[in-house]
Amino acid sequence: MAAATPLLKDELDIVIPTIRNLDFLEMWRPFFQPYHLIIVQDGDPSKIIEVPEGFDYELYNRNDINRILGPKASCISFKDSACRCFGYMVSKKKYIYTIDDDCFVAKDPSGKDINALEQHIKNLLCPSTPHFFNTLYDPYRDGADFVRGYPFSMREGAPTAVSHGLWLNIPDYDAPTQLVKPQERNTRYVDAVMTIPKGTLFPMCGMNLAFDRDLIGPAMYFGLMGDGQPIGRYDDMWAGWCTKVICDHLGLGIKTGLPYIWHSKASNPFVNLKKEYNGIFWQEEIIPFFQAATLSKECTTVQQCYLELSKQVKEKLSTIDPYFTKLGDAMVTWIEAWDELNPTGDNLAKLSIADGPAKTKK
């Protein structure tokens, strides 16, 4: 009997930010090998990153980013995993799965290896229920359904733009929580997927995340973080807040829950505290800003929504710190760069194919 063709084999890219050799891919080989990888190398571009044999990948380092984007490369963070969003921009696929290089294959309660990618794909291919909460969680999963009292007119659901996965072992805590609970490990496997309700923000973690690039890609900008910036470790949070506001406006859904990966290593809480210090204070004003943010009905595309949000960021958050003026400008640059690399209609003829990655391997 022939093996089943992997789901979305030619429609999904796996994006991995890294500064080290990708030995962790050996563990993921049964699940990842059929797919195309986009590796975004952070840090020193002269360092050689080793990728195990047999993977189909392209690798971009900082020199490639500068060459491809020119002056617009300023919107891509350096010395921070936020650089991964460059991979979203150069992908030509409909779906993206992104994973950190310290994330290993987890096991479900029966001891079976979890195919995280397959579960993310299932989440994305089924509708979401952002407008009315189903108490049995995802009604589209096998063995579940809409409960009594759920309006029939709403059972078609909304398209799913984002699938947010979780982690066993090392939880995704901020530095103060890490310092208070250095030995805490997540051993709770909750067999549930749920839609985050409309109007509710959430902390999006980028280490085990999938999304529909066609539906929401341009909103998945991981901000200005790391080298030369006054903040770090808020890259995925920023993308999550922007994405949620835009998904709510456009009638799209975001799911969270399964799949789990095994997060193998805790980052240094003292280093993290230095990166997060400003963000811990700033988020107390950033969150109310996003909770109150509204977009005009003229905004019908992700790009239009994102540009309107960038204006609001500059107007309303720059009083916190001048960094937000810079970030608002970078949001505009990001959209300009996205549209240059992903032209539509008339722009298609202007596309230059000259700029490829430094390294590709089939």
mmCIF file of C-alpha atoms in Angstrom:
data_model
loop_
_atom_site.group_PDB
_atom_site.id
_atom_site.type_symbol
_atom_site.label_atom_id
_atom_site.label_comp_id
_atom_site.label_asym_id
_atom_site.label_seq_id
_atom_site.Cartn_x
_atom_site.Cartn_y
_atom_site.Cartn_z
ATOM 1 C CA MET A 1 0.000 0.000 0.000
ATOM 2 C CA ALA A 2 1.436 3.390 -1.015
ATOM 3 C CA ALA A 3 2.067 5.930 1.729
ATOM 4 C CA ALA A 4 -0.486 8.727 1.901
ATOM 5 C CA THR A 5 0.601 12.023 0.361
ATOM 6 C CA PRO A 6 1.338 14.525 3.150
ATOM 7 C CA LEU A 7 -1.325 17.212 3.550
ATOM 8 C CA LEU A 8 -0.665 20.423 1.585
ATOM 9 C CA LYS A 9 2.763 19.137 0.530
ATOM 10 C CA ASP A 10 3.127 21.746 -2.241
ATOM 11 C CA GLU A 11 1.185 24.516 -0.515
ATOM 12 C CA LEU A 12 3.105 24.995 2.739
ATOM 13 C CA ASP A 13 6.544 26.283 3.730
ATOM 14 C CA ILE A 14 8.206 25.664 7.089
ATOM 15 C CA VAL A 15 10.049 28.770 8.324
ATOM 16 C CA ILE A 16 12.841 28.350 10.884
ATOM 17 C CA PRO A 17 14.919 31.192 12.389
ATOM 18 C CA THR A 18 18.292 30.025 13.707
ATOM 19 C CA ILE A 19 21.867 30.845 14.706
ATOM 20 C CA ARG A 20 23.009 27.207 14.934
ATOM 21 C CA ASN A 21 23.236 23.908 13.056
ATOM 22 C CA LEU A 22 19.804 22.366 12.532
ATOM 23 C CA ASP A 23 20.389 18.918 14.027
ATOM 24 C CA PHE A 24 16.916 19.130 15.586
ATOM 25 C CA LEU A 25 15.458 18.446 12.118
ATOM 26 C CA GLU A 26 16.500 14.772 12.412
ATOM 27 C CA MET A 27 13.769 14.249 14.981
ATOM 28 C CA TRP A 28 11.232 15.994 12.739
ATOM 29 C CA ARG A 29 12.323 14.172 9.563
ATOM 30 C CA PRO A 30 9.267 11.847 9.332
ATOM 31 C CA PHE A 31 6.971 14.885 9.429
ATOM 32 C CA PHE A 32 8.973 17.696 7.772
ATOM 33 C CA GLN A 33 10.981 16.016 5.012
ATOM 34 C CA PRO A 34 8.215 16.188 2.360
ATOM 35 C CA TYR A 35 7.942 19.966 2.795
ATOM 36 C CA HIS A 36 10.024 22.934 1.650
ATOM 37 C CA LEU A 37 11.957 24.749 4.407
ATOM 38 C CA ILE A 38 12.882 28.433 4.527
ATOM 39 C CA ILE A 39 15.737 28.950 7.000
ATOM 40 C CA VAL A 40 16.409 32.514 8.161
ATOM 41 C CA GLN A 41 19.916 32.710 9.614
ATOM 42 C CA ASP A 42 20.283 35.360 12.304
ATOM 43 C CA GLY A 43 23.543 36.820 13.573
ATOM 44 C CA ASP A 44 26.883 36.454 11.807
ATOM 45 C CA PRO A 45 26.226 35.817 8.090
ATOM 46 C CA SER A 46 29.694 34.320 7.599
ATOM 47 C CA LYS A 47 28.841 31.395 9.914
ATOM 48 C CA ILE A 48 27.995 28.186 8.048
ATOM 49 C CA ILE A 49 24.728 26.597 9.192
ATOM 50 C CA GLU A 50 24.657 22.828 8.725
ATOM 51 C CA VAL A 51 21.348 21.319 7.590
ATOM 52 C CA PRO A 52 20.887 17.525 7.693
ATOM 53 C CA GLU A 53 20.918 15.742 4.320
ATOM 54 C CA GLY A 54 17.692 15.119 2.473
ATOM 55 C CA PHE A 55 15.777 18.313 3.257
ATOM 56 C CA ASP A 56 14.556 20.659 0.529
ATOM 57 C CA TYR A 57 15.444 24.135 1.775
ATOM 58 C CA GLU A 58 16.542 27.654 0.992
ATOM 59 C CA LEU A 59 18.651 29.603 3.481
ATOM 60 C CA TYR A 60 18.805 33.387 3.816
ATOM 61 C CA ASN A 61 21.329 35.262 5.962
ATOM 62 C CA ARG A 62 21.580 38.987 6.734
ATOM 63 C CA ASN A 63 23.547 39.672 3.558
ATOM 64 C CA ASP A 64 20.746 38.099 1.501
ATOM 65 C CA ILE A 65 18.104 40.118 3.333
ATOM 66 C CA ASN A 66 20.025 43.350 2.641
ATOM 67 C CA ARG A 67 20.539 42.395 -1.008
ATOM 68 C CA ILE A 68 16.902 41.460 -1.635
ATOM 69 C CA LEU A 69 15.222 44.281 0.284
ATOM 70 C CA GLY A 70 17.824 47.057 -0.101
ATOM 71 C CA PRO A 71 17.024 50.022 2.168
ATOM 72 C CA LYS A 72 13.767 48.336 3.222
ATOM 73 C CA ALA A 73 15.827 45.663 5.041
ATOM 74 C CA SER A 74 15.741 48.096 7.981
ATOM 75 C CA CYS A 75 12.310 46.673 8.889
ATOM 76 C CA ILE A 76 13.754 43.175 9.514
ATOM 77 C CA SER A 77 15.124 42.689 13.039
ATOM 78 C CA PHE A 78 18.706 41.566 13.635
ATOM 79 C CA LYS A 79 19.928 39.365 16.507
ATOM 80 C CA ASP A 80 16.361 38.402 17.367
ATOM 81 C CA SER A 81 14.101 35.569 16.212
ATOM 82 C CA ALA A 82 11.800 38.284 14.823
ATOM 83 C CA CYS A 83 13.909 37.915 11.665
ATOM 84 C CA ARG A 84 11.744 34.873 10.859
ATOM 85 C CA CYS A 85 9.097 37.110 9.299
ATOM 86 C CA PHE A 86 11.439 37.645 6.333
ATOM 87 C CA GLY A 87 10.717 33.986 5.536
ATOM 88 C CA TYR A 88 6.984 34.726 5.461
ATOM 89 C CA MET A 89 7.631 37.510 2.982
ATOM 90 C CA VAL A 90 9.724 35.495 0.498
ATOM 91 C CA SER A 91 7.540 32.390 0.633
ATOM 92 C CA LYS A 92 5.331 31.749 -2.361
ATOM 93 C CA LYS A 93 3.072 29.232 -0.619
ATOM 94 C CA LYS A 94 -0.446 29.611 0.771
ATOM 95 C CA TYR A 95 0.403 28.320 4.247
ATOM 96 C CA ILE A 96 3.282 28.854 6.696
ATOM 97 C CA TYR A 97 4.357 26.799 9.698
ATOM 98 C CA THR A 98 7.052 28.322 11.881
ATOM 99 C CA ILE A 99 8.957 26.528 14.640
ATOM 100 C CA ASP A 100 11.965 27.300 16.854
ATOM 101 C CA ASP A 101 15.072 25.131 16.731
ATOM 102 C CA ASP A 102 14.730 24.147 20.414
ATOM 103 C CA CYS A 103 11.304 22.602 19.832
ATOM 104 C CA PHE A 104 11.252 18.820 19.611
ATOM 105 C CA VAL A 105 8.581 16.215 18.834
ATOM 106 C CA ALA A 106 6.223 15.795 21.807
ATOM 107 C CA LYS A 107 4.326 12.651 22.752
ATOM 108 C CA ASP A 108 0.613 12.428 23.425
ATOM 109 C CA PRO A 109 -0.640 10.724 26.636
ATOM 110 C CA SER A 110 -0.584 7.326 24.874
ATOM 111 C CA GLY A 111 3.141 7.740 24.106
ATOM 112 C CA LYS A 112 2.673 8.343 20.386
ATOM 113 C CA ASP A 113 4.733 11.009 18.591
ATOM 114 C CA ILE A 114 2.639 14.077 17.795
ATOM 115 C CA ASN A 115 2.678 15.232 14.184
ATOM 116 C CA ALA A 116 2.316 18.926 15.040
ATOM 117 C CA LEU A 117 2.260 20.034 11.423
ATOM 118 C CA GLU A 118 -0.633 17.726 10.527
ATOM 119 C CA GLN A 119 -2.735 19.049 13.427
ATOM 120 C CA HIS A 120 -2.012 22.671 12.466
ATOM 121 C CA ILE A 121 -3.142 21.928 8.924
ATOM 122 C CA LYS A 122 -6.364 20.349 10.215
ATOM 123 C CA ASN A 123 -6.964 23.458 12.344
ATOM 124 C CA LEU A 124 -6.442 25.766 9.374
ATOM 125 C CA LEU A 125 -8.584 23.771 6.961
ATOM 126 C CA CYS A 126 -11.605 23.783 9.291
ATOM 127 C CA PRO A 127 -13.633 26.921 10.079
ATOM 128 C CA SER A 128 -13.400 28.886 13.333
ATOM 129 C CA THR A 129 -16.194 30.150 15.592
ATOM 130 C CA PRO A 130 -15.107 33.665 16.693
ATOM 131 C CA HIS A 131 -18.620 35.121 16.932
ATOM 132 C CA PHE A 132 -20.242 32.608 19.298
ATOM 133 C CA PHE A 133 -18.383 30.335 21.733
ATOM 134 C CA ASN A 134 -18.999 26.583 21.508
ATOM 135 C CA THR A 135 -18.660 24.991 24.960
ATOM 136 C CA LEU A 136 -17.462 21.720 23.401
ATOM 137 C CA TYR A 137 -14.587 23.716 21.883
ATOM 138 C CA ASP A 138 -13.895 23.029 18.196
ATOM 139 C CA PRO A 139 -17.201 21.682 16.810
ATOM 140 C CA TYR A 140 -15.548 20.568 13.551
ATOM 141 C CA ARG A 141 -13.280 17.974 15.197
ATOM 142 C CA ASP A 142 -14.174 14.286 15.072
ATOM 143 C CA GLY A 143 -16.392 13.374 18.001
ATOM 144 C CA ALA A 144 -17.549 16.952 18.655
ATOM 145 C CA ASP A 145 -20.337 19.158 17.359
ATOM 146 C CA PHE A 146 -22.265 22.334 18.066
ATOM 147 C CA VAL A 147 -24.056 22.192 21.400
ATOM 148 C CA ARG A 148 -27.742 22.838 22.033
ATOM 149 C CA GLY A 149 -28.455 26.562 21.809
ATOM 150 C CA TYR A 150 -25.813 27.284 19.180
ATOM 151 C CA PRO A 151 -27.470 29.366 16.414
ATOM 152 C CA PHE A 152 -27.854 27.387 13.186
ATOM 153 C CA SER A 153 -27.224 30.546 11.177
ATOM 154 C CA MET A 154 -23.691 30.721 12.606
ATOM 155 C CA ARG A 155 -22.666 27.090 12.177
ATOM 156 C CA GLU A 156 -20.796 27.666 8.931
ATOM 157 C CA GLY A 157 -18.193 29.491 11.001
ATOM 158 C CA ALA A 158 -15.465 31.806 9.699
ATOM 159 C CA PRO A 159 -12.282 31.045 7.717
ATOM 160 C CA THR A 160 -9.364 30.150 9.992
ATOM 161 C CA ALA A 161 -6.353 32.430 9.532
ATOM 162 C CA VAL A 162 -4.109 31.294 12.403
ATOM 163 C CA SER A 163 -3.440 28.064 14.318
ATOM 164 C CA HIS A 164 -1.592 28.720 17.589
ATOM 165 C CA GLY A 165 0.005 25.605 19.104
ATOM 166 C CA LEU A 166 1.248 24.998 22.649
ATOM 167 C CA TRP A 167 4.254 23.456 24.395
ATOM 168 C CA LEU A 168 4.988 20.708 26.875
ATOM 169 C CA ASN A 169 7.983 20.874 29.245
ATOM 170 C CA ILE A 170 9.291 24.490 29.302
ATOM 171 C CA PRO A 171 6.310 26.881 29.328
ATOM 172 C CA ASP A 172 6.473 30.205 27.463
ATOM 173 C CA TYR A 173 6.831 32.396 30.560
ATOM 174 C CA ASP A 174 8.120 35.940 30.878
ATOM 175 C CA ALA A 175 11.305 36.617 32.853
ATOM 176 C CA PRO A 176 9.677 37.530 36.205
ATOM 177 C CA THR A 177 7.625 34.328 36.145
ATOM 178 C CA GLN A 178 10.708 32.302 35.127
ATOM 179 C CA LEU A 179 12.619 33.754 38.095
ATOM 180 C CA VAL A 180 9.827 32.935 40.557
ATOM 181 C CA LYS A 181 9.208 29.430 39.157
ATOM 182 C CA PRO A 182 12.554 28.214 37.763
ATOM 183 C CA GLN A 183 11.657 24.529 38.074
ATOM 184 C CA GLU A 184 8.118 24.700 36.711
ATOM 185 C CA ARG A 185 7.361 22.428 33.762
ATOM 186 C CA ASN A 186 4.150 22.033 31.800
ATOM 187 C CA THR A 187 3.039 18.393 31.932
ATOM 188 C CA ARG A 188 -0.661 19.048 31.252
ATOM 189 C CA TYR A 189 -1.780 17.761 27.871
ATOM 190 C CA VAL A 190 -5.203 19.241 27.174
ATOM 191 C CA ASP A 191 -6.871 17.595 24.192
ATOM 192 C CA ALA A 192 -8.672 20.701 22.959
ATOM 193 C CA VAL A 193 -8.701 23.270 20.172
ATOM 194 C CA MET A 194 -10.738 26.438 20.611
ATOM 195 C CA THR A 195 -11.408 29.652 18.732
ATOM 196 C CA ILE A 196 -10.354 32.857 20.481
ATOM 197 C CA PRO A 197 -13.534 34.957 20.635
ATOM 198 C CA LYS A 198 -13.918 38.165 18.645
ATOM 199 C CA GLY A 199 -12.845 41.182 20.687
ATOM 200 C CA THR A 200 -10.456 39.165 22.865
ATOM 201 C CA LEU A 201 -6.681 39.612 22.553
ATOM 202 C CA PHE A 202 -4.210 36.842 23.342
ATOM 203 C CA PRO A 203 -0.439 36.422 23.787
ATOM 204 C CA MET A 204 0.717 34.786 20.540
ATOM 205 C CA CYS A 205 3.844 32.652 20.770
ATOM 206 C CA GLY A 206 5.792 32.220 17.524
ATOM 207 C CA MET A 207 7.583 28.975 18.334
ATOM 208 C CA ASN A 208 4.808 26.597 17.200
ATOM 209 C CA LEU A 209 2.559 28.592 14.901
ATOM 210 C CA ALA A 210 0.831 28.145 11.550
ATOM 211 C CA PHE A 211 -1.169 30.561 9.437
ATOM 212 C CA ASP A 212 -2.851 31.052 6.103
ATOM 213 C CA ARG A 213 -0.495 33.413 4.319
ATOM 214 C CA ASP A 214 -3.089 34.365 1.709
ATOM 215 C CA LEU A 215 -5.607 35.355 4.377
ATOM 216 C CA ILE A 216 -3.404 37.153 6.934
ATOM 217 C CA GLY A 217 0.276 37.061 5.819
ATOM 218 C CA PRO A 218 0.960 40.822 5.626
ATOM 219 C CA ALA A 219 -0.145 41.271 9.266
ATOM 220 C CA MET A 220 2.424 38.738 10.508
ATOM 221 C CA TYR A 221 5.161 41.335 10.983
ATOM 222 C CA PHE A 222 7.259 40.561 14.049
ATOM 223 C CA GLY A 223 8.223 44.197 14.612
ATOM 224 C CA LEU A 224 11.552 45.866 15.378
ATOM 225 C CA MET A 225 13.318 43.874 18.081
ATOM 226 C CA GLY A 226 16.811 42.925 19.191
ATOM 227 C CA ASP A 227 19.951 44.720 18.025
ATOM 228 C CA GLY A 228 19.661 48.501 18.361
ATOM 229 C CA GLN A 229 16.099 48.381 19.736
ATOM 230 C CA PRO A 230 14.912 49.089 23.303
ATOM 231 C CA ILE A 231 12.838 45.894 23.487
ATOM 232 C CA GLY A 232 13.015 42.182 22.730
ATOM 233 C CA ARG A 233 10.858 39.062 23.150
ATOM 234 C CA TYR A 234 7.711 40.975 22.149
ATOM 235 C CA ASP A 235 8.016 40.220 18.433
ATOM 236 C CA ASP A 236 5.392 37.479 18.302
ATOM 237 C CA MET A 237 3.222 39.358 20.829
ATOM 238 C CA TRP A 238 3.160 42.421 18.574
ATOM 239 C CA ALA A 239 2.294 40.304 15.536
ATOM 240 C CA GLY A 240 -0.446 38.569 17.531
ATOM 241 C CA TRP A 241 -2.087 41.791 18.705
ATOM 242 C CA CYS A 242 -2.052 43.331 15.215
ATOM 243 C CA THR A 243 -3.247 40.093 13.620
ATOM 244 C CA LYS A 244 -6.114 39.655 16.091
ATOM 245 C CA VAL A 245 -7.451 43.186 15.558
ATOM 246 C CA ILE A 246 -7.300 42.679 11.783
ATOM 247 C CA CYS A 247 -8.844 39.181 11.902
ATOM 248 C CA ASP A 248 -11.714 40.557 14.011
ATOM 249 C CA HIS A 249 -12.246 43.353 11.492
ATOM 250 C CA LEU A 250 -12.147 41.057 8.453
ATOM 251 C CA GLY A 251 -14.244 38.265 10.003
ATOM 252 C CA LEU A 252 -11.430 35.695 10.275
ATOM 253 C CA GLY A 253 -10.774 33.201 13.074
ATOM 254 C CA ILE A 254 -7.790 32.245 15.243
ATOM 255 C CA LYS A 255 -7.543 28.871 16.970
ATOM 256 C CA THR A 256 -5.390 27.904 19.954
ATOM 257 C CA GLY A 257 -4.675 24.587 21.685
ATOM 258 C CA LEU A 258 -3.427 21.457 19.927
ATOM 259 C CA PRO A 259 -0.825 20.663 18.688
ATOM 260 C CA TYR A 260 1.834 20.447 21.369
ATOM 261 C CA ILE A 261 5.572 20.434 20.769
ATOM 262 C CA TRP A 262 8.265 19.634 23.387
ATOM 263 C CA HIS A 263 10.039 22.885 24.287
ATOM 264 C CA SER A 264 13.446 21.590 25.268
ATOM 265 C CA LYS A 265 15.372 24.470 26.751
ATOM 266 C CA ALA A 266 14.650 27.384 29.062
ATOM 267 C CA SER A 267 16.245 30.660 28.030
ATOM 268 C CA ASN A 268 18.212 32.654 30.609
ATOM 269 C CA PRO A 269 15.724 34.651 32.735
ATOM 270 C CA PHE A 270 18.250 37.420 33.472
ATOM 271 C CA VAL A 271 18.979 37.930 29.767
ATOM 272 C CA ASN A 272 15.235 37.787 29.105
ATOM 273 C CA LEU A 273 14.541 40.410 31.781
ATOM 274 C CA LYS A 274 16.897 42.859 30.085
ATOM 275 C CA LYS A 275 15.099 42.297 26.767
ATOM 276 C CA GLU A 276 11.584 42.422 28.231
ATOM 277 C CA TYR A 277 12.061 45.176 30.811
ATOM 278 C CA ASN A 278 10.507 47.989 28.755
ATOM 279 C CA GLY A 279 7.842 45.734 27.291
ATOM 280 C CA ILE A 280 6.599 44.682 30.725
ATOM 281 C CA PHE A 281 5.785 48.335 31.480
ATOM 282 C CA TRP A 282 4.728 49.339 27.980
ATOM 283 C CA GLN A 283 2.283 46.464 27.520
ATOM 284 C CA GLU A 284 0.050 47.960 30.228
ATOM 285 C CA GLU A 285 -0.651 50.790 27.753
ATOM 286 C CA ILE A 286 -0.231 48.811 24.519
ATOM 287 C CA ILE A 287 -2.976 46.302 25.403
ATOM 288 C CA PRO A 288 -5.681 48.951 26.036
ATOM 289 C CA PHE A 289 -4.644 50.580 22.747
ATOM 290 C CA PHE A 290 -5.281 47.353 20.824
ATOM 291 C CA GLN A 291 -8.463 46.625 22.788
ATOM 292 C CA ALA A 292 -9.855 49.995 21.717
ATOM 293 C CA ALA A 293 -8.485 49.945 18.151
ATOM 294 C CA THR A 294 -11.063 50.066 15.377
ATOM 295 C CA LEU A 295 -10.523 50.015 11.624
ATOM 296 C CA SER A 296 -12.626 51.899 9.065
ATOM 297 C CA LYS A 297 -14.973 49.986 6.789
ATOM 298 C CA GLU A 298 -12.874 51.182 3.818
ATOM 299 C CA CYS A 299 -10.155 48.787 5.030
ATOM 300 C CA THR A 300 -11.010 45.609 3.130
ATOM 301 C CA THR A 301 -7.529 44.098 2.663
ATOM 302 C CA VAL A 302 -4.936 43.078 5.236
ATOM 303 C CA GLN A 303 -2.529 45.672 3.830
ATOM 304 C CA GLN A 304 -5.075 48.490 4.170
ATOM 305 C CA CYS A 305 -5.872 47.397 7.734
ATOM 306 C CA TYR A 306 -2.199 47.194 8.650
ATOM 307 C CA LEU A 307 -1.377 50.647 7.258
ATOM 308 C CA GLU A 308 -4.299 52.173 9.148
ATOM 309 C CA LEU A 309 -3.103 50.438 12.330
ATOM 310 C CA SER A 310 0.425 51.784 11.764
ATOM 311 C CA LYS A 311 -0.966 55.344 11.729
ATOM 312 C CA GLN A 312 -2.783 54.715 15.010
ATOM 313 C CA VAL A 313 0.409 53.270 16.535
ATOM 314 C CA LYS A 314 2.306 56.460 15.690
ATOM 315 C CA GLU A 315 -0.503 58.731 16.869
ATOM 316 C CA LYS A 316 -1.361 56.979 20.123
ATOM 317 C CA LEU A 317 1.684 55.002 21.293
ATOM 318 C CA SER A 318 4.497 57.449 20.476
ATOM 319 C CA THR A 319 3.712 59.276 23.720
ATOM 320 C CA ILE A 320 4.991 56.174 25.576
ATOM 321 C CA ASP A 321 8.358 56.199 23.802
ATOM 322 C CA PRO A 322 9.802 57.496 20.492
ATOM 323 C CA TYR A 323 10.412 53.820 19.617
ATOM 324 C CA PHE A 324 6.762 53.574 18.557
ATOM 325 C CA THR A 325 7.223 56.262 15.896
ATOM 326 C CA LYS A 326 10.055 54.153 14.503
ATOM 327 C CA LEU A 327 7.948 50.997 14.779
ATOM 328 C CA GLY A 328 5.002 52.661 13.009
ATOM 329 C CA ASP A 329 7.319 53.649 10.147
ATOM 330 C CA ALA A 330 8.753 50.115 10.013
ATOM 331 C CA MET A 331 5.204 48.707 9.728
ATOM 332 C CA VAL A 332 4.723 50.809 6.574
ATOM 333 C CA THR A 333 8.123 49.726 5.199
ATOM 334 C CA TRP A 334 7.193 46.090 5.857
ATOM 335 C CA ILE A 335 3.995 46.402 3.793
ATOM 336 C CA GLU A 336 5.894 48.143 0.964
ATOM 337 C CA ALA A 337 8.496 45.361 0.949
ATOM 338 C CA TRP A 338 5.770 42.667 1.133
ATOM 339 C CA ASP A 339 3.975 44.144 -1.876
ATOM 340 C CA GLU A 340 7.223 44.404 -3.864
ATOM 341 C CA LEU A 341 8.017 40.726 -3.285
ATOM 342 C CA ASN A 342 4.382 39.618 -3.659
ATOM 343 C CA PRO A 343 3.042 41.664 -6.562
ATOM 344 C CA THR A 344 -0.525 41.371 -7.769
ATOM 345 C CA GLY A 345 -2.077 42.276 -11.120
ATOM 346 C CA ASP A 346 -0.224 45.091 -12.891
ATOM 347 C CA ASN A 347 2.772 44.875 -10.579
ATOM 348 C CA LEU A 348 3.451 41.311 -11.668
ATOM 349 C CA ALA A 349 5.227 42.401 -14.838
ATOM 350 C CA LYS A 350 7.713 44.455 -12.824
ATOM 351 C CA LEU A 351 8.889 41.551 -10.702
ATOM 352 C CA SER A 352 12.607 40.799 -10.894
ATOM 353 C CA ILE A 353 13.623 37.197 -10.328
ATOM 354 C CA ALA A 354 17.283 38.105 -9.863
ATOM 355 C CA ASP A 355 17.335 37.962 -6.075
ATOM 356 C CA GLY A 356 17.388 34.443 -4.690
ATOM 357 C CA PRO A 357 18.695 32.956 -1.465
ATOM 358 C CA ALA A 358 22.351 32.338 -0.708
ATOM 359 C CA LYS A 359 21.899 28.622 -0.466
ATOM 360 C CA THR A 360 19.314 26.154 -1.733
ATOM 361 C CA LYS A 361 19.288 22.404 -1.584
ATOM 362 C CA LYS A 362 16.937 19.824 -2.985
#
